[in-house]
């Protein structure tokens, strides 16, 4: 078998697999990281909890749950607190 044909077939198969995985990924509805019980206080949505959210993202990194950490850090980048925003950007750069 011609080596060029082999590699081109392999590349096309990889591209097809990646396209299939992307289609599957985008067809799964996104869910919240947590579900609140009735009457439970949502401290993650409180604006005074920005440092707690930054700490939570760091804990996710330490547990090797990188996507969860990135989700939180991307939200913190839009924070009005300049210090938190800079720390979030720096943490994303370190991941």
Short mmCIF file of C-alpha atoms in Angstrom, two decimals:
data_model
loop_
_atom_site.label_atom_id
_atom_site.label_comp_id
_atom_site.label_asym_id
_atom_site.label_seq_id
_atom_site.Cartn_x
_atom_site.Cartn_y
_atom_site.Cartn_z
CA UNK A 1 0.00 0.00 0.00
CA UNK A 2 1.24 3.46 -0.84
CA UNK A 3 2.44 5.25 2.31
CA UNK A 4 0.89 8.57 1.23
CA UNK A 5 -2.49 6.88 0.79
CA UNK A 6 -2.16 5.29 4.22
CA UNK A 7 -1.40 8.59 5.95
CA UNK A 8 -4.10 10.50 4.08
CA UNK A 9 -6.64 7.82 5.06
CA UNK A 10 -5.48 8.05 8.66
CA UNK A 11 -5.77 11.85 8.68
CA UNK A 12 -9.25 11.76 7.16
CA UNK A 13 -10.34 9.19 9.75
CA UNK A 14 -9.01 11.43 12.55
CA UNK A 15 -10.78 14.48 11.16
CA UNK A 16 -14.00 12.51 10.90
CA UNK A 17 -13.63 11.30 14.48
CA UNK A 18 -13.00 14.84 15.75
CA UNK A 19 -16.01 16.16 13.84
CA UNK A 20 -18.16 13.41 15.34
CA UNK A 21 -16.91 14.16 18.87
CA UNK A 22 -17.55 17.88 18.42
CA UNK A 23 -21.09 17.17 17.23
CA UNK A 24 -21.72 14.96 20.25
CA UNK A 25 -20.21 17.53 22.63
CA UNK A 26 -22.41 20.33 21.32
CA UNK A 27 -25.55 18.18 21.41
CA UNK A 28 -25.25 17.55 25.17
CA UNK A 29 -27.08 20.26 27.13
CA UNK A 30 -24.93 22.16 29.60
CA UNK A 31 -25.71 21.70 33.27
CA UNK A 32 -24.87 23.67 36.35
CA UNK A 33 -21.98 22.55 38.48
CA UNK A 34 -24.30 22.43 41.46
CA UNK A 35 -28.02 22.27 42.20
CA UNK A 36 -29.54 24.24 45.06
CA UNK A 37 -32.13 22.82 47.39
CA UNK A 38 -35.20 24.94 48.18
CA UNK A 39 -34.25 27.79 50.48
CA UNK A 40 -30.51 27.11 50.19
CA UNK A 41 -28.28 30.19 50.02
CA UNK A 42 -26.37 30.49 46.75
CA UNK A 43 -23.05 31.92 47.95
CA UNK A 44 -21.45 31.46 44.50
CA UNK A 45 -23.76 34.09 43.01
CA UNK A 46 -23.12 36.57 45.79
CA UNK A 47 -20.79 39.34 44.65
CA UNK A 48 -18.90 39.25 47.97
CA UNK A 49 -17.81 35.68 47.31
CA UNK A 50 -15.39 36.36 44.46
CA UNK A 51 -12.38 35.26 46.48
CA UNK A 52 -14.22 32.07 47.45
CA UNK A 53 -14.89 31.35 43.80
CA UNK A 54 -11.23 31.95 42.99
CA UNK A 55 -10.28 29.52 45.78
CA UNK A 56 -12.77 26.99 44.42
CA UNK A 57 -11.19 27.24 40.96
CA UNK A 58 -7.76 26.61 42.52
CA UNK A 59 -9.16 23.56 44.31
CA UNK A 60 -10.50 22.26 41.00
CA UNK A 61 -7.03 22.66 39.47
CA UNK A 62 -5.49 20.74 42.37
CA UNK A 63 -8.06 17.95 41.82
CA UNK A 64 -7.20 17.96 38.10
CA UNK A 65 -10.74 19.06 37.15
CA UNK A 66 -9.42 21.64 34.74
CA UNK A 67 -12.64 22.35 32.83
CA UNK A 68 -14.54 23.21 36.02
CA UNK A 69 -11.71 25.54 37.04
CA UNK A 70 -11.70 27.21 33.61
CA UNK A 71 -15.47 27.74 33.76
CA UNK A 72 -15.20 29.57 37.07
CA UNK A 73 -12.12 31.57 36.05
CA UNK A 74 -13.76 32.67 32.79
CA UNK A 75 -16.68 34.02 34.82
CA UNK A 76 -14.31 35.83 37.17
CA UNK A 77 -12.57 37.57 34.27
CA UNK A 78 -15.73 39.68 33.90
CA UNK A 79 -15.62 40.69 37.56
CA UNK A 80 -15.73 44.34 38.54
CA UNK A 81 -12.99 43.67 41.12
CA UNK A 82 -9.68 44.38 39.37
CA UNK A 83 -7.67 42.27 41.82
CA UNK A 84 -9.88 39.21 41.30
CA UNK A 85 -9.89 39.75 37.54
CA UNK A 86 -6.07 39.86 37.42
CA UNK A 87 -5.77 36.74 39.60
CA UNK A 88 -8.27 34.90 37.37
CA UNK A 89 -6.35 35.84 34.22
CA UNK A 90 -3.08 34.76 35.81
CA UNK A 91 -4.60 31.45 36.95
CA UNK A 92 -5.92 30.77 33.43
CA UNK A 93 -2.49 31.47 32.00
CA UNK A 94 -0.95 28.97 34.44
CA UNK A 95 -3.35 26.15 33.52
#
